Coordinates of C-alpha atoms and ligand atoms in Angstrom, one line a residue:
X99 CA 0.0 0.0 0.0
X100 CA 1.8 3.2 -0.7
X101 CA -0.4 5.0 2.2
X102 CA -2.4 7.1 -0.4
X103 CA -4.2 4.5 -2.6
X104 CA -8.0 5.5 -3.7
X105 CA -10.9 2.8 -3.2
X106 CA -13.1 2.6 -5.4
X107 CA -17.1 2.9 -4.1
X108 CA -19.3 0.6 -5.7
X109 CA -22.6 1.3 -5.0
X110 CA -25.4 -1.3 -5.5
X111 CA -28.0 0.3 -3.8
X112 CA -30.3 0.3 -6.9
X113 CA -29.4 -3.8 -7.7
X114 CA -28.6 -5.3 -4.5
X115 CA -30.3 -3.2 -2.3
X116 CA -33.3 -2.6 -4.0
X117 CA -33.7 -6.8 -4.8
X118 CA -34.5 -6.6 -0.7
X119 CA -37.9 -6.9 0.7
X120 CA -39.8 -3.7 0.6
X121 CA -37.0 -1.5 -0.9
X122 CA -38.6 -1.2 -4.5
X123 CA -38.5 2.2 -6.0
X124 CA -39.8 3.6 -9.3
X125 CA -38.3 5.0 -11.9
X126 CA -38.0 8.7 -10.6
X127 CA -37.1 7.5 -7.1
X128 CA -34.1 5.4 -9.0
X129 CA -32.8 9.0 -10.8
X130 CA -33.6 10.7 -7.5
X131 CA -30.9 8.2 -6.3
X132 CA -29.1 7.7 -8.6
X133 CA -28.3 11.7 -9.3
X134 CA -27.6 11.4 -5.2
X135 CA -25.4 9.3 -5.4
X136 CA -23.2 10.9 -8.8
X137 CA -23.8 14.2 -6.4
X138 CA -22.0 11.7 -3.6
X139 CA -18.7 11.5 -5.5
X140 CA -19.2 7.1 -6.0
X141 CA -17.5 5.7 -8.6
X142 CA -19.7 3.1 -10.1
X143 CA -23.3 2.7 -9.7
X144 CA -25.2 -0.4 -10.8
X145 CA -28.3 0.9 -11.8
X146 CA -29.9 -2.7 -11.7
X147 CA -30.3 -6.2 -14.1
X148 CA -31.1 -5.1 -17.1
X149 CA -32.7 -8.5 -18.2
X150 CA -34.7 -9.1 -15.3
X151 CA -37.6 -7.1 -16.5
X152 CA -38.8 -4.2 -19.0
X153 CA -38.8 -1.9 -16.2
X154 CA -34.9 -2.7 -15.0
X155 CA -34.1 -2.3 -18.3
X156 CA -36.0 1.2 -18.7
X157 CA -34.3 2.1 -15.3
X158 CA -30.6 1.1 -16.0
X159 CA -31.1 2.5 -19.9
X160 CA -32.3 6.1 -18.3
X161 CA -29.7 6.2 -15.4
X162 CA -27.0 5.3 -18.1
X163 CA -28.4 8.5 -20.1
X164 CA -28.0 10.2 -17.1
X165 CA -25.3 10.0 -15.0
X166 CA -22.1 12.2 -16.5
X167 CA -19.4 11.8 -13.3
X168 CA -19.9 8.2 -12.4
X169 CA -19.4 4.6 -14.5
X170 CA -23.0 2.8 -14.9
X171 CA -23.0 -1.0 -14.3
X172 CA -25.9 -3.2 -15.4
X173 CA -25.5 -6.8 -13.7
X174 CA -26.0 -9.7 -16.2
X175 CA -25.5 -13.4 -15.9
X176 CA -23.1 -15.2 -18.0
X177 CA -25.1 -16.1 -21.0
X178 CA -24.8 -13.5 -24.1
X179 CA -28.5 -12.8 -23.7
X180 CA -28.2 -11.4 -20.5
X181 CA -24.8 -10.1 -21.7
X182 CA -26.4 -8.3 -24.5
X183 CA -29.0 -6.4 -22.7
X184 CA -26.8 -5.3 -20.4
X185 CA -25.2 -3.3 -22.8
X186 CA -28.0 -2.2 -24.6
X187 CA -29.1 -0.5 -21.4
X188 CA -25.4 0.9 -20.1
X189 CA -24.2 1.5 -23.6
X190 CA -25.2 5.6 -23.7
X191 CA -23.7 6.2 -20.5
X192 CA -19.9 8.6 -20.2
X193 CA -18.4 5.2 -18.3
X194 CA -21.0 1.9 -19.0
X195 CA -19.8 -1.4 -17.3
X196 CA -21.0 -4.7 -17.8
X197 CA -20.8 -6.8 -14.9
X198 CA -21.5 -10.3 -15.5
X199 CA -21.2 -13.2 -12.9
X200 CA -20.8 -16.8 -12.5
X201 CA -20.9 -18.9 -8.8
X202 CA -17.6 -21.0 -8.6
X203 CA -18.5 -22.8 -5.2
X204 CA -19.2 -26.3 -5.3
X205 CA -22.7 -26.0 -3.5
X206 CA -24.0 -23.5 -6.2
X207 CA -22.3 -26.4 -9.6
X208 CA -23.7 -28.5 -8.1
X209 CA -27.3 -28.0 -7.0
X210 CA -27.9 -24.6 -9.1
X211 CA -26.2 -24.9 -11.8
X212 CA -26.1 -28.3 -12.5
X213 CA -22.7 -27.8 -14.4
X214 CA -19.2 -29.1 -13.6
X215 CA -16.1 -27.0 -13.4
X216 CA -15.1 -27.2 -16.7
X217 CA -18.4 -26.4 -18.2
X218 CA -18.3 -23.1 -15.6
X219 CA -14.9 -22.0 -16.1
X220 CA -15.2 -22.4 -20.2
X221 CA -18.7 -20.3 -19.7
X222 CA -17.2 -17.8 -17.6
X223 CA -14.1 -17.0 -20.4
X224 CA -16.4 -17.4 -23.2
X225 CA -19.4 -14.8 -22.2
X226 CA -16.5 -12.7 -20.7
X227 CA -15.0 -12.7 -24.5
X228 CA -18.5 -11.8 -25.0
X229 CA -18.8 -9.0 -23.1
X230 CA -15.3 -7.5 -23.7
X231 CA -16.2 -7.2 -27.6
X232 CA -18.6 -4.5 -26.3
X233 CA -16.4 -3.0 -23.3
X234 CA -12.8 -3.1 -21.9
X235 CA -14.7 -1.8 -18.7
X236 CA -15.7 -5.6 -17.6
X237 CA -16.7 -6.7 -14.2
X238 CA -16.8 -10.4 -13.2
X239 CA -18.1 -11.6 -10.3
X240 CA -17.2 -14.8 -9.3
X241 CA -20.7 -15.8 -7.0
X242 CA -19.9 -17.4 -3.8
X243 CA -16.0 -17.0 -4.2
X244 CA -15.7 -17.5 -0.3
X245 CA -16.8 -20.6 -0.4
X246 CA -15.2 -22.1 -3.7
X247 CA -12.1 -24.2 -4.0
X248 CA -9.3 -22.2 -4.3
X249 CA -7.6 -24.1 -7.1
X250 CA -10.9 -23.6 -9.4
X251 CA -11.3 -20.1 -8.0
X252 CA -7.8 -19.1 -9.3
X253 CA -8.0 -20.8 -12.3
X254 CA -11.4 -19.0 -12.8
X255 CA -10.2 -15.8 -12.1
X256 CA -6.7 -16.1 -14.3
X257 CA -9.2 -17.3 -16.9
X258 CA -11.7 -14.3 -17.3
X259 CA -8.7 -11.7 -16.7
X260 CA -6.9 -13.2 -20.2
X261 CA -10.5 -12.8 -21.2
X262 CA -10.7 -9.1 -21.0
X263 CA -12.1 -8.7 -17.7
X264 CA -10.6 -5.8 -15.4
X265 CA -12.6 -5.9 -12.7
X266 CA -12.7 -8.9 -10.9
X267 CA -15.1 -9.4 -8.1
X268 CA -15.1 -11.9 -5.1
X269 CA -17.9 -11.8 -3.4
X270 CA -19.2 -13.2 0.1
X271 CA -22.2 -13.7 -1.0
X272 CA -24.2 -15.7 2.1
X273 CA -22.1 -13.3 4.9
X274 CA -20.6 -16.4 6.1
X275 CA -16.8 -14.8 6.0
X276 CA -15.1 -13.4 9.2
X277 CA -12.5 -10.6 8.9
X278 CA -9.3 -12.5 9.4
X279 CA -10.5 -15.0 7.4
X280 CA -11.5 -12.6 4.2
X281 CA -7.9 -10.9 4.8
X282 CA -6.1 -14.7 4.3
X283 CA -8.4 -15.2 1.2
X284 CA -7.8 -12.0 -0.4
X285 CA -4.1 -13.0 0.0
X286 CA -4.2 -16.3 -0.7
X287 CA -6.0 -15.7 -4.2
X288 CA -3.4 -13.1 -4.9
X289 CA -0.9 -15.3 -4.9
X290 CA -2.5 -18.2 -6.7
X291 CA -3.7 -15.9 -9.1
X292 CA -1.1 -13.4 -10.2
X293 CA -2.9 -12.1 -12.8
X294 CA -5.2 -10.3 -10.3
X295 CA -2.0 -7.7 -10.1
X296 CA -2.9 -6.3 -13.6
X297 CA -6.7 -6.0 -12.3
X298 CA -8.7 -4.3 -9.8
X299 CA -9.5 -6.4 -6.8
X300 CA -13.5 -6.2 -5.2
X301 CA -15.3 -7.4 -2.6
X302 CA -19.1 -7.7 -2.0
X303 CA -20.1 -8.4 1.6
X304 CA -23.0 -9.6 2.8
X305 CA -24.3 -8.8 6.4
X306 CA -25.2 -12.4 7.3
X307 CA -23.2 -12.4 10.6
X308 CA -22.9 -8.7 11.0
X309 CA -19.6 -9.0 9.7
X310 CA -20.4 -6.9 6.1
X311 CA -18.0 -3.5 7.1
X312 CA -15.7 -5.7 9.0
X313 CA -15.0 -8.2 5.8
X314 CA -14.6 -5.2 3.4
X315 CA -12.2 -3.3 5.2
X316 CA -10.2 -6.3 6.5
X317 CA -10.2 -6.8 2.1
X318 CA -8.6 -3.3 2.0
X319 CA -5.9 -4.2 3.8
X320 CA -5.4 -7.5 1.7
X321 CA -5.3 -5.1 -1.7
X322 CA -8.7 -4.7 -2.4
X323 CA -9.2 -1.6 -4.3
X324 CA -13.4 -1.8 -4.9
X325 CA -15.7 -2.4 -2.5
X326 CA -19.3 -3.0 -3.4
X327 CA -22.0 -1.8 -0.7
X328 CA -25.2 0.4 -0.6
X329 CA -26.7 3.1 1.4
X330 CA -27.9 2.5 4.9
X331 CA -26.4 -1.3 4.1
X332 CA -30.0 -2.5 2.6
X333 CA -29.5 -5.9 0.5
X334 CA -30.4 -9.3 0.1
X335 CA -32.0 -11.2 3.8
X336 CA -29.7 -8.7 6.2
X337 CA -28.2 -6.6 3.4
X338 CA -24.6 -5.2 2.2
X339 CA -21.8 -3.8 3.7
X340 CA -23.3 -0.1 4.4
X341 CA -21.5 2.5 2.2
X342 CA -21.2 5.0 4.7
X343 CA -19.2 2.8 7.2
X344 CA -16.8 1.8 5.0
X345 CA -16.2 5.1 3.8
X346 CA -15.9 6.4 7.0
X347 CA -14.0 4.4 8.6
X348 CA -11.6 5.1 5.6
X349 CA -11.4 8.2 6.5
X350 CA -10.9 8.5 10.2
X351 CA -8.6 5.3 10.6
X352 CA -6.7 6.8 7.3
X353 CA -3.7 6.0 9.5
X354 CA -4.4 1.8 9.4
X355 CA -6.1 1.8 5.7
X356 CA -3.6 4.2 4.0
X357 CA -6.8 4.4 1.4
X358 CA -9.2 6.8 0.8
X359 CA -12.2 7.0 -1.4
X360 CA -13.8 9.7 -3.7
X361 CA -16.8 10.3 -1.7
X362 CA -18.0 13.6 -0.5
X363 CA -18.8 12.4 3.1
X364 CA -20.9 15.9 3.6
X365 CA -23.7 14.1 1.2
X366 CA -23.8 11.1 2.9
X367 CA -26.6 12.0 5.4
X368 CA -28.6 13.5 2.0
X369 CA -28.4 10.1 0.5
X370 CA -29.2 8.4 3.7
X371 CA -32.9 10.3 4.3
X372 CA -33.3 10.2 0.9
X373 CA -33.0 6.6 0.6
X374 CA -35.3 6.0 3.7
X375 CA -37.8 8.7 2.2
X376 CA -37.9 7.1 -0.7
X377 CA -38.4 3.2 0.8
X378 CA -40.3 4.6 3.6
X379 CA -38.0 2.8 5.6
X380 CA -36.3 4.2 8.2
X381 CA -32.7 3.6 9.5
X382 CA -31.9 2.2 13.6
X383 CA -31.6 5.5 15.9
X384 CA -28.4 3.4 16.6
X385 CA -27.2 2.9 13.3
X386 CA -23.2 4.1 12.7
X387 CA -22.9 7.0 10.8
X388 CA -26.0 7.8 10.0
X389 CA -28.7 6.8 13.0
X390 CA -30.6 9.8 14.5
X391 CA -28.6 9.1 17.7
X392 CA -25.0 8.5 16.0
X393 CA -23.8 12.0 16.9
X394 CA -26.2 12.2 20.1
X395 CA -24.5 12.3 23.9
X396 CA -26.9 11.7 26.5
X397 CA -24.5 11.1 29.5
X398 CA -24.0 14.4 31.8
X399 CA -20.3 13.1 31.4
X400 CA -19.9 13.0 28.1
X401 CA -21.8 16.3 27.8
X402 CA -19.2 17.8 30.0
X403 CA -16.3 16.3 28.1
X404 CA -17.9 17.2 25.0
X405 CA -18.1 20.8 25.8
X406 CA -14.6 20.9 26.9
X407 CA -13.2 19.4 23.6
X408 CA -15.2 17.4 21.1
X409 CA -12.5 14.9 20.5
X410 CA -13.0 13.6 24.1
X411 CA -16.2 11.9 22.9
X412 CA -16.4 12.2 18.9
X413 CA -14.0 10.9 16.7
X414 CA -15.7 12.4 13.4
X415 CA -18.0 15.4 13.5
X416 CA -21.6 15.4 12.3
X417 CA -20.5 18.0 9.8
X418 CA -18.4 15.8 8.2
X419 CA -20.8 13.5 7.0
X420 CA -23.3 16.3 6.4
X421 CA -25.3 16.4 9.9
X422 CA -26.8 19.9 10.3
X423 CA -27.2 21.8 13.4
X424 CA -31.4 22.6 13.6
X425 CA -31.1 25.7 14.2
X426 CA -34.2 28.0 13.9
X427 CA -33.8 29.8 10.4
X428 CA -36.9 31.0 9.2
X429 CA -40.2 32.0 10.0
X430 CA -43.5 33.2 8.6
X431 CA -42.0 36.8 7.2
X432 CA -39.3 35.1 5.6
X433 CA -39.2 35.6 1.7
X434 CA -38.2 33.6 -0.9
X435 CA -34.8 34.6 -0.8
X436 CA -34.2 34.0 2.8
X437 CA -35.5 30.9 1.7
X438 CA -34.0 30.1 -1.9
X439 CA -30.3 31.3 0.4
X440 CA -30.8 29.1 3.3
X441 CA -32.3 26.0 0.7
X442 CA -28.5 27.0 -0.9
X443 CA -26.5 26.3 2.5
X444 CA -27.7 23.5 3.0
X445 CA -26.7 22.1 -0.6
X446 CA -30.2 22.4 -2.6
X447 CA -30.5 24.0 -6.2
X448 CA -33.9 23.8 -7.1
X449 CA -35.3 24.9 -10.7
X450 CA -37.4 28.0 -10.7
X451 CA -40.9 25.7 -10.5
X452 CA -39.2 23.7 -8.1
X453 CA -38.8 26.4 -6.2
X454 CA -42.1 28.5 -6.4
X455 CA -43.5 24.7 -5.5
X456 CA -41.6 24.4 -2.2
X457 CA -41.6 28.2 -1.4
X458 CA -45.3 27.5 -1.3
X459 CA -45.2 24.8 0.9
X460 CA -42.6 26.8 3.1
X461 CA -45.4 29.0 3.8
X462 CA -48.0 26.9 4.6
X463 CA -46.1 25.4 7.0
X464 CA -44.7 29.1 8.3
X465 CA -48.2 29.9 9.0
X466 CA -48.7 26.9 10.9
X467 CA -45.5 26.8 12.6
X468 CA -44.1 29.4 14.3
X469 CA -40.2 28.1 14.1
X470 CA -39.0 26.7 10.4
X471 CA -36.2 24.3 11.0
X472 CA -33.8 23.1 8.8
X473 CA -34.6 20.1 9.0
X474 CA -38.3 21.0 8.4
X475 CA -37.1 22.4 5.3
X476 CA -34.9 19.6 4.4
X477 CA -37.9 17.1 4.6
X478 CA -40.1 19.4 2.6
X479 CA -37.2 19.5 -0.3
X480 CA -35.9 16.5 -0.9
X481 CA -38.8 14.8 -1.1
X482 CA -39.7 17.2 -4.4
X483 CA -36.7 15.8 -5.7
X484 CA -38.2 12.3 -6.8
X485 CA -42.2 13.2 -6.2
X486 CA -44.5 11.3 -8.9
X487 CA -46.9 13.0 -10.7
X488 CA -50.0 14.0 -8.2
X489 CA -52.9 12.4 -9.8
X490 CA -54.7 12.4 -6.4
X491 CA -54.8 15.4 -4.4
X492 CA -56.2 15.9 -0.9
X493 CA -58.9 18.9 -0.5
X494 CA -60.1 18.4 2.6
X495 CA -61.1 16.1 5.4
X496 CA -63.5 16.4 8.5
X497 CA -63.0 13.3 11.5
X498 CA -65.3 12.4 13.6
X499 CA -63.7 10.5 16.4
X500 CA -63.8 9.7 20.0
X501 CA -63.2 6.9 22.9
X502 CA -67.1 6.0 22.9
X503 CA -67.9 5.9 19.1
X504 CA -66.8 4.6 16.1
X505 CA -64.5 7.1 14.2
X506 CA -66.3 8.1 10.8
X507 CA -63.9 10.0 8.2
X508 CA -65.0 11.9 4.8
X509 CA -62.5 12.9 2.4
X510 CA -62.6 15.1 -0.5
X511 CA -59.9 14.7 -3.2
X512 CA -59.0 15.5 -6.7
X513 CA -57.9 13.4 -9.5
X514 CA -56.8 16.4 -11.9
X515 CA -59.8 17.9 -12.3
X516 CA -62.3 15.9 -11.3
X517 CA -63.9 16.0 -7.4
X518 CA -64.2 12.8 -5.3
X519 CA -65.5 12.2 -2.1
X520 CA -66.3 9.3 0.2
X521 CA -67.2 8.3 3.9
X522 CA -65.7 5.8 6.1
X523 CA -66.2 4.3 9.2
X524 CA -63.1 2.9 10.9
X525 CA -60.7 1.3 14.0
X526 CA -59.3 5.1 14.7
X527 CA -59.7 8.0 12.6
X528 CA -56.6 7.4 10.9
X529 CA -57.8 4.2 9.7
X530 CA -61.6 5.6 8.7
X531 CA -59.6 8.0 6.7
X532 CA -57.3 5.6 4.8
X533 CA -60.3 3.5 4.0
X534 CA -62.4 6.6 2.9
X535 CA -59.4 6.9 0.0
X536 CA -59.6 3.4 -0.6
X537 CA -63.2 3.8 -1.6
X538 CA -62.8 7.2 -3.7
X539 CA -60.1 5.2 -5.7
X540 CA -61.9 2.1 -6.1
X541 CA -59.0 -0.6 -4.9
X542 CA -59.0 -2.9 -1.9
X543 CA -56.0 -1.6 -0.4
X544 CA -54.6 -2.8 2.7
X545 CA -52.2 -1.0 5.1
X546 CA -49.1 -3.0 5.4
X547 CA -47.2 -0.4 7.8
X548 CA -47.5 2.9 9.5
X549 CA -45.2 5.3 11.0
X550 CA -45.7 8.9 12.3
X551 CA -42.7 10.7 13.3
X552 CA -41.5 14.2 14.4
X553 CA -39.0 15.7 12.2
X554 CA -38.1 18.8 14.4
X555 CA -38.8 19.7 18.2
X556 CA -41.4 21.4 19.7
X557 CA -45.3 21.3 20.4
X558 CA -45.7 22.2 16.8
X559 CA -43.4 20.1 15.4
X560 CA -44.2 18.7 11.3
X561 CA -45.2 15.3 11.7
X562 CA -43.5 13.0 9.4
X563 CA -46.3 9.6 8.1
X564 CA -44.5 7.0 6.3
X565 CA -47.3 4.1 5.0
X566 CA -46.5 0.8 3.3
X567 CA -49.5 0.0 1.1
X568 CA -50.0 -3.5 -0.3
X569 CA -52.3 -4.1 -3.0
X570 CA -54.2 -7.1 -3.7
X571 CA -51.8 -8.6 -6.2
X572 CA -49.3 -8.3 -2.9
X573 CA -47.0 -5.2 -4.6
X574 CA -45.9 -2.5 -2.1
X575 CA -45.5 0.8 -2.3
X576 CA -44.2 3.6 0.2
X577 CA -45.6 7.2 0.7
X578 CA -44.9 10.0 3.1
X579 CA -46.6 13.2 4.0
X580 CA -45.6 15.7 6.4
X581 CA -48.0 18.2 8.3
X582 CA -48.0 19.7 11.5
X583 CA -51.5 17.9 12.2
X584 CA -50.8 14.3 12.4
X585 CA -54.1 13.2 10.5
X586 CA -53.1 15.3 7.7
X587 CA -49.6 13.7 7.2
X588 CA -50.9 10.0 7.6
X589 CA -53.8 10.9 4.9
X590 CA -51.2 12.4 2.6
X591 CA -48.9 9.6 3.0
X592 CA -51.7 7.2 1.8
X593 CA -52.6 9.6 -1.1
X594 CA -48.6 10.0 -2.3
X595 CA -48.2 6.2 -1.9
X596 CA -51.7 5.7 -3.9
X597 CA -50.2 8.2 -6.5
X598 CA -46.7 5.8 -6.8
X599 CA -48.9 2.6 -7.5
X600 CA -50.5 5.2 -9.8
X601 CA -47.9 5.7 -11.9
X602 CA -46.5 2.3 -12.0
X603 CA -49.6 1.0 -13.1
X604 CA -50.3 3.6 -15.5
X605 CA -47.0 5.8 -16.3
X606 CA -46.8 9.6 -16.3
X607 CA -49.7 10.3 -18.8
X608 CA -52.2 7.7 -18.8
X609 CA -55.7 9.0 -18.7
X610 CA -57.7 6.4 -17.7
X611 CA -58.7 6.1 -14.4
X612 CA -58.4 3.6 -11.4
X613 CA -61.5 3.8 -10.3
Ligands
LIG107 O1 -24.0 -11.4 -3.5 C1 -23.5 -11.6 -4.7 O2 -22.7 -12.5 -4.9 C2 -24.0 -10.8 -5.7 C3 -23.3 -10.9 -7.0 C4 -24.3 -10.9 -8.2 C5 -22.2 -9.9 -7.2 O3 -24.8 -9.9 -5.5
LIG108 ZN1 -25.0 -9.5 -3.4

């Protein structure tokens, strides 16, 4: 290591992480992401598996079209179909990269792919010929590489580097690696396979054993120079190595890894509530890096240590990874270039509709709420960012609840133009209301998760809803709303998550209706 070498950031979020339960995201939420994480400084982003379905294909094709600063990777199995449509997809990007794979462990010949070793390593060299014709920027992954034989797994590897590849990939793929035991691998295959000098090295670690960080970095330190992971660490069963932690600990233990990566670590938190504003799931309060209590000292102790020097308790600051301090900003006689300036501080260049849009809602909530916080403002923002189009709008809503009765909800909403209204009795007035919008838009929708949430302090604080929906069929989709009265966020939730399942079923300008 020469004590200055660059890791390369990987990030999977939209393949990987998005193949995990209850991650799906549309189209727009995958550019949202996607221009996130360019805006994040990664180096590759695989924007999904082309083959697997029109809309993967659609996805990867756009995100290819529109990423300038970071490679685009389509995953594709090792058969010149899958090959093929990868590249159709990445092909228009500044930096497309096919990344094909093949398992090479003897549990996945031999009751997946009912091949033997012969027949897998002439597959892998042949489809990575294949691949190369379109691209010298060719990743393989060799599936399962921690629990191959090492013989095959360096002949694999030499094999598919004569081949053309230059990215070679070694996944953990079930997690079941520990860290001194992914550092003698990575050294071991280094030395069977010398040919993996002329390449770069990458690993993929699955969280199986908690061990997803810990495997990558100990990988560093045996001469890996990619590591694959995603935001928040979401993935397959208990998900990827989390990008942030990785990149973090680059940084502050630059002194052991002698590596750094390209990421701007003050986006980091951006990506992170975007990602769970998009999924509608939230991270652990506890999570490293990014959990709402990561930077958080409770202990009179550590307060006191804190105030006297930072260090004493901190060993990165919030800043640093793009944690803002709340303070109050702005307030009902604020304009709209108090608020366009302080919307610039904090990193947000909205268009001129954009802005008019959010400026609007800024006033809404000013006149609702006496104190603005950044971080109100930062939830009413970034969710503009990847909104779909509003096909339903709420008017209004009258509840009639109590502790003796049974709570009756009508709702009046707007589909374009056109007026709807229903009633609905229900278990809690939250739940009359949600079935009051199942009936104005005709589907038998059923509530597969509910959150409500304060995003700042204080009596009046904007409540944050997050809904999971699940329609009949058993798809998902997330919503949020935000309102200082609690009703009103968990109704718009349910209308922005109705308007997501709108647009996947019917795209941006279908006229017909649901109902
Ligand atoms: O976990 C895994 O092995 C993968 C490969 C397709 C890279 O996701
Ligand atoms: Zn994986």
């Amino acid at each position: 290591m020469t004590g200055n070498d660059k890791v390369k950031i990987f990030d999977t979020t939209l393949r990987d992480g998005e193949q995990s339960p209850g991650m799906s995201m549309n189209l727009k939420e995958k550019i949202g992401m996607a221009k996130q994480l360019e805006k994040m400084g990664v180096d590759v982003i695989e924007a999904g598996f082309a083959i697997s379905s029109p809309g993967d294909f659609t996805s990867v094709k756009t995100i290819a079209e529109t990423i300038k600063n970071a490679s685009v990777a389509s995953l594709a199995r090792a058969s010149a179909g899958d090959i093929d449509t990868a590249w159709e997809a990445v092909k228009a990007a500044a930096d497309p990269r096919i990344h094909l794979f093949l398992a090479t462990s003897e549990l996945h010949l031999k009751y997946k792919l009912n091949l033997s070793e012969d027949e897998v390593y002439e597959m892998a060299v042949a489809m990575t010929k294949h691949a190369a014709k379109y691209t010298s920027n060719v990743e393989f992954s060799a599936e399962d590489a921690t629990r191959s034989d090492m013989d095959f797994l360096a002949r694999v590897v030499s094999g598919v580097i004569e081949a053309g590849a230059t990215t070679i990939n070694l996944p953990d793929t079930v997690g079941y690696s520990t860290p001194e035991e992914f550092y003698n691998f990575i050294t071991e295959i280094r030395k069977r396979a010398p040919k993996l000098e002329d390449v770069v090295i990458s690993c993929h670690n699955h969280n199986d054993l908690g061990l997803g960080v810990a495997n990558s970095l100990a990988g560093v330190l045996a001469g890996v120079r990619q590591v694959e992971c995603t935001v928040n660490g979401i993935g397959e069963r208990a998900g990827n190595a989390a990008m942030e932690e990785i990149v973090m600990a680059l940084q502050t233990r630059k002194d052991l890894y002698g590596a750094d990566t390209n990421v701007v670590t003050t986006e980091i938190m951006r990506s992170s509530s975007l990602l769970s504003q998009i999924t509608g799931v939230k991270v652990q309060p506890n999570k490293a890096i990014v959990g709402e209590n990561a930077f958080a000292h409770e202990s009179g102790i550590h307060q006191h240590g804190m105030l006297k020097n930072a260090e004493t308790y901190e060993i990165m600051t919030p800043a640093s990874v793009g944690v803002k301090d709340s303070n109050l900003v702005l307030g009902k006689h604020s304009g709209k270039h108090a608020f366009e300036d302080r919307l610039k501080i904090l990193g947000y260049e909205l268009s001129s509709d954009e802005l008019s849009e959010a400026f609007e809602k800024f006033k809404e909530l000013a006149d609702r709420k006496k104190h603005v916080y950044d971080k109100d403002l930062e939830a009413l923002v970034s969710k503009e960012a990847v909104q779909v189009p509003k096909t339903f709008t709420l008017g209004s809503f009258v509840i009639n609840s109590g502790n003796e009765i049974t709570a009756m909800a009508s709702v009046k909403m707007k589909k374009k133009d056109e007026e709807l209204e229903n009633v609905s009795g229900g278990d809690g007035p939250v739940d009359a209301a949600f079935k009051a919008i199942n009936k104005i838009v005709g589907r038998e929708l059923e509530l597969d998760d509910y959150s409500i949430n304060s995003v700042s302090e204080g009596e009046d604080a904007l409540g944050d809803a997050r809904v999971v929906i699940k329609t009949v069929a058993g798809k998902k989709y997330a919503g949020r709303g935000l309102s200082t009265d609690v009703i009103e966020a968990s109704i718009k939730s349910y209308i922005n998550a109705v308007n997501k399942l709108y647009y996947d079923e019917h795209g941006e300008n279908e006229e017909e209706t649901m109902r």
